[in-house]
PDB file of C-alpha atoms in Angstrom:
ATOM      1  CA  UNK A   1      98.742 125.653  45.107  1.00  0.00           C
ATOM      2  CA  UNK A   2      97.118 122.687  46.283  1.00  0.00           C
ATOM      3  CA  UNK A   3      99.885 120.463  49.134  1.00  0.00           C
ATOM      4  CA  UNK A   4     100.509 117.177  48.169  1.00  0.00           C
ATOM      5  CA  UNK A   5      99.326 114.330  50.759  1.00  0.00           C
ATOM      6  CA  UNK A   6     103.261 114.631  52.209  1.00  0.00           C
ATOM      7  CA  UNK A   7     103.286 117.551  52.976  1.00  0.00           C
ATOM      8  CA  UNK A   8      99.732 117.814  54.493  1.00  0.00           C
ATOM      9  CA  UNK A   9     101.242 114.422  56.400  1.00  0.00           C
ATOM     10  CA  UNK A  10     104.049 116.639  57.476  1.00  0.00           C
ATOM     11  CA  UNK A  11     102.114 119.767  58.558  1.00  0.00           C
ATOM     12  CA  UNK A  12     100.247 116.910  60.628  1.00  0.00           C
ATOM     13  CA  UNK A  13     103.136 115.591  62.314  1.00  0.00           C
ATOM     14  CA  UNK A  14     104.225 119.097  63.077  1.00  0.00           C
ATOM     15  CA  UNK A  15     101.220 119.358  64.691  1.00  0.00           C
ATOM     16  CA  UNK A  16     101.485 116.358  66.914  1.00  0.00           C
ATOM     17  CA  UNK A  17     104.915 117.087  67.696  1.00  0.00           C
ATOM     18  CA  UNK A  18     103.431 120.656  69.578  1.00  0.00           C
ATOM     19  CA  UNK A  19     101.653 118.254  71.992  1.00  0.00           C
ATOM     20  CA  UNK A  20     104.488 118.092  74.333  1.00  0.00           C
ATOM     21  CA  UNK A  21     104.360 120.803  75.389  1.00  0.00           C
ATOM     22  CA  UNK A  22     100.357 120.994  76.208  1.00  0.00           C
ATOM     23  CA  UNK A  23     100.419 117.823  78.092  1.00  0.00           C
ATOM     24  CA  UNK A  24     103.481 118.519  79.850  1.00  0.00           C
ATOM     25  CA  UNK A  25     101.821 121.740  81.280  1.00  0.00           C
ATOM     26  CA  UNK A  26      98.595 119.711  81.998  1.00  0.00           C
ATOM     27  CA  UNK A  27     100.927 117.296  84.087  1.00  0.00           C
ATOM     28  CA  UNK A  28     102.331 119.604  85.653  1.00  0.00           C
ATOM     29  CA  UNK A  29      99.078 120.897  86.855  1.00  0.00           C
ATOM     30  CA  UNK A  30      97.860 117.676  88.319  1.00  0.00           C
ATOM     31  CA  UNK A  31     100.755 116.773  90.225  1.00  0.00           C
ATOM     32  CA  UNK A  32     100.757 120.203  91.972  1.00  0.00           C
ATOM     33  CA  UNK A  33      97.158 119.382  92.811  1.00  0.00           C
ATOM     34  CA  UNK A  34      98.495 116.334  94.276  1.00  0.00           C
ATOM     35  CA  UNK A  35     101.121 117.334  96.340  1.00  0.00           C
ATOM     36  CA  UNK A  36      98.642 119.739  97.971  1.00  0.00           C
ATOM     37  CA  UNK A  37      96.601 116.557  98.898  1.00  0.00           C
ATOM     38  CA  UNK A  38      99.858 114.929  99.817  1.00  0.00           C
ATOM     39  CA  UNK A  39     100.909 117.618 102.086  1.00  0.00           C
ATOM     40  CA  UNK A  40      97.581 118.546 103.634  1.00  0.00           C
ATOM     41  CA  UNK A  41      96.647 114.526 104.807  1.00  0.00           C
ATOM     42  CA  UNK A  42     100.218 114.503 106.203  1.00  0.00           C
ATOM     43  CA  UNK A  43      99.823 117.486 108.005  1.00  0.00           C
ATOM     44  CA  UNK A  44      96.109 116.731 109.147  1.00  0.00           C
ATOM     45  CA  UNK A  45      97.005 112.995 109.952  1.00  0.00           C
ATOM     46  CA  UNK A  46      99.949 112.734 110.571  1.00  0.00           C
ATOM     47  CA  UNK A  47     100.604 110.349 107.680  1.00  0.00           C
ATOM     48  CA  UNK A  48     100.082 110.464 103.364  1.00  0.00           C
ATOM     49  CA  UNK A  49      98.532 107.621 101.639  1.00  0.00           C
ATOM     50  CA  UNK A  50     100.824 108.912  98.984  1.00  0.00           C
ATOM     51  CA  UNK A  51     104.178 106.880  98.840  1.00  0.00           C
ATOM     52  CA  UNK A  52     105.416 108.819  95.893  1.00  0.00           C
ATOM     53  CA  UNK A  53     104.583 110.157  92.134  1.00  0.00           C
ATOM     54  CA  UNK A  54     105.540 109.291  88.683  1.00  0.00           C
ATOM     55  CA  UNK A  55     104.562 110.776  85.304  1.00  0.00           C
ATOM     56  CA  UNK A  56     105.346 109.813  81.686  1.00  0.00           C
ATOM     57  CA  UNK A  57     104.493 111.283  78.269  1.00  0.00           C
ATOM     58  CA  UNK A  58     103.908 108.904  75.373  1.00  0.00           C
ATOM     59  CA  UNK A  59     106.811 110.078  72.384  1.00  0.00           C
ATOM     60  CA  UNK A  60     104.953 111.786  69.476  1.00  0.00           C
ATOM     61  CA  UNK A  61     105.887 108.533  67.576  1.00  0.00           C
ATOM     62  CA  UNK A  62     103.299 106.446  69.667  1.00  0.00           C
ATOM     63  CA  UNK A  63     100.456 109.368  69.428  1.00  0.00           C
ATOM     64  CA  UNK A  64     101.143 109.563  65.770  1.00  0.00           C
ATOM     65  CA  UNK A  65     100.628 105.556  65.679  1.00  0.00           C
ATOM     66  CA  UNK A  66      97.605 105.254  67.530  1.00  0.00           C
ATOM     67  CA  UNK A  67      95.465 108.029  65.839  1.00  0.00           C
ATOM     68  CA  UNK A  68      96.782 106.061  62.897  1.00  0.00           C
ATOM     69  CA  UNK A  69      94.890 102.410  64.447  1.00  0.00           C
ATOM     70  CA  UNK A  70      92.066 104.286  65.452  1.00  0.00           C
ATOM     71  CA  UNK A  71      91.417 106.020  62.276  1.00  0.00           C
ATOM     72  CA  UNK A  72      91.352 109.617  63.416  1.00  0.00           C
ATOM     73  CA  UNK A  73      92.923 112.575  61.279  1.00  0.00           C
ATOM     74  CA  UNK A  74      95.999 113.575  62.945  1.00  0.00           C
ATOM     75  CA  UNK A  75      95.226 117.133  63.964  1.00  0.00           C
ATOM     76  CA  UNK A  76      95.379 118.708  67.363  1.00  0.00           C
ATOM     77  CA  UNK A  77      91.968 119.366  68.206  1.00  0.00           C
ATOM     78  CA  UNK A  78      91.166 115.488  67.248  1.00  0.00           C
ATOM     79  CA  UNK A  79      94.213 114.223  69.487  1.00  0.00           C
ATOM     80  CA  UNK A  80      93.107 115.985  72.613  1.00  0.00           C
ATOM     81  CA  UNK A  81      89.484 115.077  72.256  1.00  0.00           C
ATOM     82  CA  UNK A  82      89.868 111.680  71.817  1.00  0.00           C
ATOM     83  CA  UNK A  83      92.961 110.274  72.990  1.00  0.00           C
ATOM     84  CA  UNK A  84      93.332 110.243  76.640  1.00  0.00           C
ATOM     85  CA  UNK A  85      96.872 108.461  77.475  1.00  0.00           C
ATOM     86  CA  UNK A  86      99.104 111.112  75.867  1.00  0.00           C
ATOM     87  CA  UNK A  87      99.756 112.286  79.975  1.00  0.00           C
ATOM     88  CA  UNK A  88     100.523 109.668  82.230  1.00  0.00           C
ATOM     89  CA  UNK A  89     100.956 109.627  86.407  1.00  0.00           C
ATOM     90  CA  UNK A  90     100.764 106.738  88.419  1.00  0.00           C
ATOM     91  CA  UNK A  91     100.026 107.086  92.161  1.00  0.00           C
ATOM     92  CA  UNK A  92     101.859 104.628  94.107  1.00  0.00           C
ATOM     93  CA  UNK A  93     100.266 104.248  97.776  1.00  0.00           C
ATOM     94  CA  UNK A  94     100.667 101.981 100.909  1.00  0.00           C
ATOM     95  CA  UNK A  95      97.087 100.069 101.053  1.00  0.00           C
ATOM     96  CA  UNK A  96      94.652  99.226  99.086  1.00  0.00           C
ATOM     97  CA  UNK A  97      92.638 101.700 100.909  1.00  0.00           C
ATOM     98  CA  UNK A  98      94.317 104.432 100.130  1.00  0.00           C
ATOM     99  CA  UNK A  99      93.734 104.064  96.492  1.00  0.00           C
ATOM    100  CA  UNK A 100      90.127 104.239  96.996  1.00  0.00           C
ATOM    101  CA  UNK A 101      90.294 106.992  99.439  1.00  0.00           C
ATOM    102  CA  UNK A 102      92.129 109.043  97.241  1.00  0.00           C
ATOM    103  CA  UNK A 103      89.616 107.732  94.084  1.00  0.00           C
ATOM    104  CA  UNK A 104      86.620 109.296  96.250  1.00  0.00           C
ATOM    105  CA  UNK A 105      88.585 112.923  96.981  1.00  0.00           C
ATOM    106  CA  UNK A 106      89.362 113.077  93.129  1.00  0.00           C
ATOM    107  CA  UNK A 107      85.560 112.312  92.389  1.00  0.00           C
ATOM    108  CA  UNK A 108      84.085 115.402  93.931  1.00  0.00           C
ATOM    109  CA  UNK A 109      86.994 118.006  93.426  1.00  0.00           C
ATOM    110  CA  UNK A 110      85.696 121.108  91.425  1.00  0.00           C
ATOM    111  CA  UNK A 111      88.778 121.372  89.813  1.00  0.00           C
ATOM    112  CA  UNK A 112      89.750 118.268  87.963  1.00  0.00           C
ATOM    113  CA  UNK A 113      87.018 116.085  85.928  1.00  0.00           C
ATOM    114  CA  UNK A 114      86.470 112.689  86.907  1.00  0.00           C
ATOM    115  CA  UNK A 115      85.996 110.977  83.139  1.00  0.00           C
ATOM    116  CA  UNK A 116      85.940 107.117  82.944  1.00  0.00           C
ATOM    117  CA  UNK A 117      87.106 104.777  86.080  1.00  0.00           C
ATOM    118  CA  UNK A 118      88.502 101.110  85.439  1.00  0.00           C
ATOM    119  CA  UNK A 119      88.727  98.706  88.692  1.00  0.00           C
ATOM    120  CA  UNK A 120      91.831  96.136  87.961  1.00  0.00           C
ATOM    121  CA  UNK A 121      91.771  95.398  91.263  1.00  0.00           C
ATOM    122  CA  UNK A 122      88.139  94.590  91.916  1.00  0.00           C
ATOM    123  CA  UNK A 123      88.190  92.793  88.708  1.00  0.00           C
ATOM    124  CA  UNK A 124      92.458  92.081  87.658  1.00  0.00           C
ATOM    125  CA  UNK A 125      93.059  91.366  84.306  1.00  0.00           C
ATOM    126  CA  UNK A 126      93.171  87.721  83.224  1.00  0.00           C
ATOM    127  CA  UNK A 127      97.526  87.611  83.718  1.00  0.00           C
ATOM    128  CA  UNK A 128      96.853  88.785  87.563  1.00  0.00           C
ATOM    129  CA  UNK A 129      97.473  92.833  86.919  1.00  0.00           C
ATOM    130  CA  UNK A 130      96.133  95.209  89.297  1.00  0.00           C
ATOM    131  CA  UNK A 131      95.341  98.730  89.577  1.00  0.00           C
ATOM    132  CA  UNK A 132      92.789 101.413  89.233  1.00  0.00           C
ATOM    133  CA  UNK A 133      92.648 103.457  85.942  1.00  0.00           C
ATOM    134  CA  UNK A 134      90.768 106.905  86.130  1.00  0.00           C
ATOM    135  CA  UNK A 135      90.950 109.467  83.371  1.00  0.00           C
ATOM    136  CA  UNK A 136      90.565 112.756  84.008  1.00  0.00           C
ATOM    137  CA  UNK A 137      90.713 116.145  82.716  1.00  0.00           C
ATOM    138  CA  UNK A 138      92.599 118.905  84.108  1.00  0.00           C
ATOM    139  CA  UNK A 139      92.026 122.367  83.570  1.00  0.00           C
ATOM    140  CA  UNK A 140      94.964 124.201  81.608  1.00  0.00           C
ATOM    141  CA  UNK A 141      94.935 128.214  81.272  1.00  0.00           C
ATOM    142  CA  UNK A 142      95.710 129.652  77.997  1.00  0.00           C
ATOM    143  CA  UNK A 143      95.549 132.895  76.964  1.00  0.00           C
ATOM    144  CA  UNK A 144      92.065 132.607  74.568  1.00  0.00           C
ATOM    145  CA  UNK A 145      90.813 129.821  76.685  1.00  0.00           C
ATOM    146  CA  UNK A 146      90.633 127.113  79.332  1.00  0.00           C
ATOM    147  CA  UNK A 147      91.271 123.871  77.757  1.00  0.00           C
ATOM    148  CA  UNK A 148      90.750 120.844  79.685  1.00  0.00           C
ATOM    149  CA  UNK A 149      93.288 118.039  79.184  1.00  0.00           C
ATOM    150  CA  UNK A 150      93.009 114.063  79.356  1.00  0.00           C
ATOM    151  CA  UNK A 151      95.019 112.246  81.421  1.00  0.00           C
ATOM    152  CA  UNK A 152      95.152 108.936  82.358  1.00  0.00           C
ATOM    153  CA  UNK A 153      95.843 107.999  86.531  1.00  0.00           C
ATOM    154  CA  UNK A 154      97.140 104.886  87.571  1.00  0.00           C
ATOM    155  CA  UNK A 155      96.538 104.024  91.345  1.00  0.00           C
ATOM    156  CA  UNK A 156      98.531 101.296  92.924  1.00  0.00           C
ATOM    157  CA  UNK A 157     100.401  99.988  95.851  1.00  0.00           C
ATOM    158  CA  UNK A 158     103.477  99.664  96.246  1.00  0.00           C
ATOM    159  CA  UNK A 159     103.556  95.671  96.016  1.00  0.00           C
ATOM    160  CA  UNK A 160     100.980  95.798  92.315  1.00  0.00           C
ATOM    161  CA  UNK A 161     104.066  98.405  91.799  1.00  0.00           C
ATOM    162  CA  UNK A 162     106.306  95.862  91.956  1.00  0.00           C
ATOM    163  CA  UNK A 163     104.916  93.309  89.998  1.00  0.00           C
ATOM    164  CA  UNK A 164     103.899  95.516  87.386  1.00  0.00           C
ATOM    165  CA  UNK A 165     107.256  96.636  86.804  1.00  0.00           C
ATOM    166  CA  UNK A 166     108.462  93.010  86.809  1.00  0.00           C
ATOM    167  CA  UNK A 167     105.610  91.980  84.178  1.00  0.00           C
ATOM    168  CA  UNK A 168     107.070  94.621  81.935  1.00  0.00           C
ATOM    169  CA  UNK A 169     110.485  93.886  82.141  1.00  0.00           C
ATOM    170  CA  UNK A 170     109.739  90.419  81.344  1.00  0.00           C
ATOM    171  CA  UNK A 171     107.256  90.860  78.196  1.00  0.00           C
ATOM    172  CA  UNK A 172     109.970  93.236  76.683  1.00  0.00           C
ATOM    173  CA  UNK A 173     112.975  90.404  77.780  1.00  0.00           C
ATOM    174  CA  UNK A 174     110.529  88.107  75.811  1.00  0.00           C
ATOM    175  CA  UNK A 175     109.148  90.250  72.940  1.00  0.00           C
ATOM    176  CA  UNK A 176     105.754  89.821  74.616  1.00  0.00           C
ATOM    177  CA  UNK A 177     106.258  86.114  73.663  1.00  0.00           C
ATOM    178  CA  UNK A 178     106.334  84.592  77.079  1.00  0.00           C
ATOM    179  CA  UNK A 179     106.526  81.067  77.739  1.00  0.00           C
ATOM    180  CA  UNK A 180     103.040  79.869  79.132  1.00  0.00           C
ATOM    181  CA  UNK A 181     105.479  79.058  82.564  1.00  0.00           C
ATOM    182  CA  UNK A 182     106.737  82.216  83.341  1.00  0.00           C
ATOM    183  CA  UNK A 183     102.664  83.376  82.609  1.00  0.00           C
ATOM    184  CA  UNK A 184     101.974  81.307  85.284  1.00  0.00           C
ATOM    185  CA  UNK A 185     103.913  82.181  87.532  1.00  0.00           C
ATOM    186  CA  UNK A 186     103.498  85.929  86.957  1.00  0.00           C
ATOM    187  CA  UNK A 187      99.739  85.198  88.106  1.00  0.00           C
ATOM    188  CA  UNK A 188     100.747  82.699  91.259  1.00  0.00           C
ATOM    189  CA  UNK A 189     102.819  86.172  91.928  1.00  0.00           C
ATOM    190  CA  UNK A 190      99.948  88.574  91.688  1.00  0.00           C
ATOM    191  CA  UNK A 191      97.718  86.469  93.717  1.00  0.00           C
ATOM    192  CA  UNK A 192     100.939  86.642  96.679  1.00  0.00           C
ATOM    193  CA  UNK A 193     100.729  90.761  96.061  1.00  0.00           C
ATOM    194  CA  UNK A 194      97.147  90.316  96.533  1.00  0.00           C
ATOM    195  CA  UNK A 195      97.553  88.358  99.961  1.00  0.00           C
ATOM    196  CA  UNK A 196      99.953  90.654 100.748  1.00  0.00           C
ATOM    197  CA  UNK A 197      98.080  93.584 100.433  1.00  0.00           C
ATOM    198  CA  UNK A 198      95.318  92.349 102.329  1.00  0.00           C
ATOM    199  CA  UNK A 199      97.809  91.356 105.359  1.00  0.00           C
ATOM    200  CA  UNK A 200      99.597  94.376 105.910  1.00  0.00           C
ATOM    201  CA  UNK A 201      95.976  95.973 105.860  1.00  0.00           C
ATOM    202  CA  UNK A 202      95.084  94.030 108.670  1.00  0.00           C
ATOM    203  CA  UNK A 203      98.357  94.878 110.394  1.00  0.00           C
ATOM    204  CA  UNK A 204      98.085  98.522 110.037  1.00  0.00           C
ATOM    205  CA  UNK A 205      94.190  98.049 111.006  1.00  0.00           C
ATOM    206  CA  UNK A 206      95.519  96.151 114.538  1.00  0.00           C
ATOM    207  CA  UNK A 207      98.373  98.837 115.026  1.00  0.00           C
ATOM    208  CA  UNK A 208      95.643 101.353 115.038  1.00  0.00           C
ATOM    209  CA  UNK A 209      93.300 100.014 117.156  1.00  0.00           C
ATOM    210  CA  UNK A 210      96.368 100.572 119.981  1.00  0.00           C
ATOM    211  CA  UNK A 211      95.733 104.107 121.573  1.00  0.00           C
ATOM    212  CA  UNK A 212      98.386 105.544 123.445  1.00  0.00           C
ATOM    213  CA  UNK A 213      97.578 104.023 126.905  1.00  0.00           C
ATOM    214  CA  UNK A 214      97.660 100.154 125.394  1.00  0.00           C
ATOM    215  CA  UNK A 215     101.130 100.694 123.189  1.00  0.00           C
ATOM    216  CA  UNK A 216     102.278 101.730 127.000  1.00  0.00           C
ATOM    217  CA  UNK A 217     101.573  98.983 128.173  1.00  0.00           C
ATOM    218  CA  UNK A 218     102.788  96.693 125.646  1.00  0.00           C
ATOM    219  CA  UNK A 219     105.899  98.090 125.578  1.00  0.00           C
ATOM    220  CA  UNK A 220     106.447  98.403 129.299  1.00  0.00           C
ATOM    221  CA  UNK A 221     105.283  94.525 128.992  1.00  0.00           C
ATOM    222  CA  UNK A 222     108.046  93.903 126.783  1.00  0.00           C
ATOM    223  CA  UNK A 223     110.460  96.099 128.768  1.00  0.00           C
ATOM    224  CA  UNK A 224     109.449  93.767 132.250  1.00  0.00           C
ATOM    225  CA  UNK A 225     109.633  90.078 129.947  1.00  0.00           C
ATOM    226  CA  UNK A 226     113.332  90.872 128.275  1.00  0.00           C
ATOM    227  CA  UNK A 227     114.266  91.915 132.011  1.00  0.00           C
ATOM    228  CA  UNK A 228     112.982  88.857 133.519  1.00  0.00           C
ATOM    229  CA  UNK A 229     114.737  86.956 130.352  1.00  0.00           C
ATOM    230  CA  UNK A 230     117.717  88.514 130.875  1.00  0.00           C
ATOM    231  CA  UNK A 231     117.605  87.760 134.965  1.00  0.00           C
ATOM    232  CA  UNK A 232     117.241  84.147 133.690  1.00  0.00           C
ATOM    233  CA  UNK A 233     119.625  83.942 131.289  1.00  0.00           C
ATOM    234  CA  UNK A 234     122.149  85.319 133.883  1.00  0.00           C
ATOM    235  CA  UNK A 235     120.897  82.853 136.416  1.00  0.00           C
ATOM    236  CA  UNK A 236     121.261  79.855 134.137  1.00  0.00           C
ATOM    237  CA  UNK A 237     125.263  81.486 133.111  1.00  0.00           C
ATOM    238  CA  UNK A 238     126.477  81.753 136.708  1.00  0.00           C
ATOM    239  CA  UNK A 239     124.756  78.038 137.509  1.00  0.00           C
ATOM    240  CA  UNK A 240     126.959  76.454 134.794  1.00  0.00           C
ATOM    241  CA  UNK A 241     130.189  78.107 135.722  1.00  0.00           C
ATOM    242  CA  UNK A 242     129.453  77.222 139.331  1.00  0.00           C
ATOM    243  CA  UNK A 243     129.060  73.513 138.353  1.00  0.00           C
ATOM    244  CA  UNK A 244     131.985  73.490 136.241  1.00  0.00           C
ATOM    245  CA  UNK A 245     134.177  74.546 138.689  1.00  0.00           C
ATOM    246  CA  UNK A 246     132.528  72.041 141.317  1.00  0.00           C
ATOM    247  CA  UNK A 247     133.485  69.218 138.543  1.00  0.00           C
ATOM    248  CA  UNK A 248     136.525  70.556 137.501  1.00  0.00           C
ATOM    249  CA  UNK A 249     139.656  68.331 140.216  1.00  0.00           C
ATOM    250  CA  UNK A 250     142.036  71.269 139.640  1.00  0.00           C
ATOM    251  CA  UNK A 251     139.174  73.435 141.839  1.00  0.00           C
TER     252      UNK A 251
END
């Protein structure tokens, strides 16, 4: 008996609904391959460019949708082949350099699959967004096979963080109509991330170039200066009492 086109609909859905699951696994994966590179830089350098780790998984709903738009049949096989934002995790780091420090490591790793790269930040978007977008495919076990699975990486700081979380919050306030305003100041704000990415670069560049012998110094410097301060300020306390008591005809 031949299934009508509900119930092959159905059996499709079903289908998509399995992907959970999959990507969940595949997520899993990657950010266990991360923490290793979080944990190894801190221990090596005594710092992470990692601030921290987030991951998402788009509802079946949205996959369902999108194959939909795109005109691909709903099955499994065409869902992991083609659509690669099912598995989301967005790297949030300090600097700007960190992103692309981390970018180069991912690019010659054996075990994870360096697919497409997108530069927001070398090129933002028109409304001021910035990040890096690299998809990649991560290697996932099964019993009958290896099957490597898409997922899409998001690598910001922690101010395009910030204002990317704002952005949202704002275009779902607004429906996504926003008033041309509130778009312009959205972009005067990412242009103040951008300058203030670039100057706490600069500051962590300076605090750097200090080796152990100069930050010494400096803060034996600054130990000697609010001493003499202090001798002043002591000074300038006992020379007003002394002159008010001079003035004073009780004395």
């Amino acid at each position: 008996m031949d299934m009508s086109e509900s119930d092959v609909m159905l059996k499709q859905y079903e289908q998509v609904n399995q992907l959970p699951t999959l990507y969940q696994l595949a997520l899993e994966e990657l950010e266990t391959k991360i923490k290793v590179i979080q944990a190894e830089w801190k221990i090596r350098n005594g710092y992470s460019p990692i601030e921290h780790i987030k991951t998402r998984l788009k509802e079946p709903n949205s996959i369902f949708n999108k194959i939909q738009r795109k005109g691909f049949p709903p099955t499994l096989d065409t869902i992991v082949n083609n659509i690669y934002d099912v598995a989301g995790m967005r790297i949030v780091c300090a600097f700007v350099k960190d992103i692309y420090f981390i970018l180069d490591h991912l690019k010659v790793r054996d075990d994870i699959r360096v697919v497409e790269i997108k530069d927001y930040i070398e090129k933002p978007k028109a409304n001021g967004y910035q990040s890096v977008h690299v998809i990649v495919q991560v290697p996932l076990v099964l019993f009958d096979d290896v099957r490597w699975v898409y997922v899409e990486i998001q690598l910001r700081t922690l101010a395009m963080d910030f204002w990317a979380s704002m952005e949202h919050i704002i275009y779902y306030k607004f429906n996504k109509h926003v008033p041309p305003h509130v778009v312009d100041e959205l972009a005067e704000a990412a242009r103040a991330v951008d300058e203030l990415d670039r100057k706490m670069l600069d500051l962590r560049k300076e605090i750097l170039s200090y080796n152990d012998e100069d930050w010494a110094q400096g803060m034996a410097n600054m130990s000697l200066q609010q001493t003499y301060s202090s001798k002043l300020t002591l000074g300038n306390l006992e020379q007003m009492l002394k002159q008010t008591a001079e003035s004073d005809p009780k004395s």
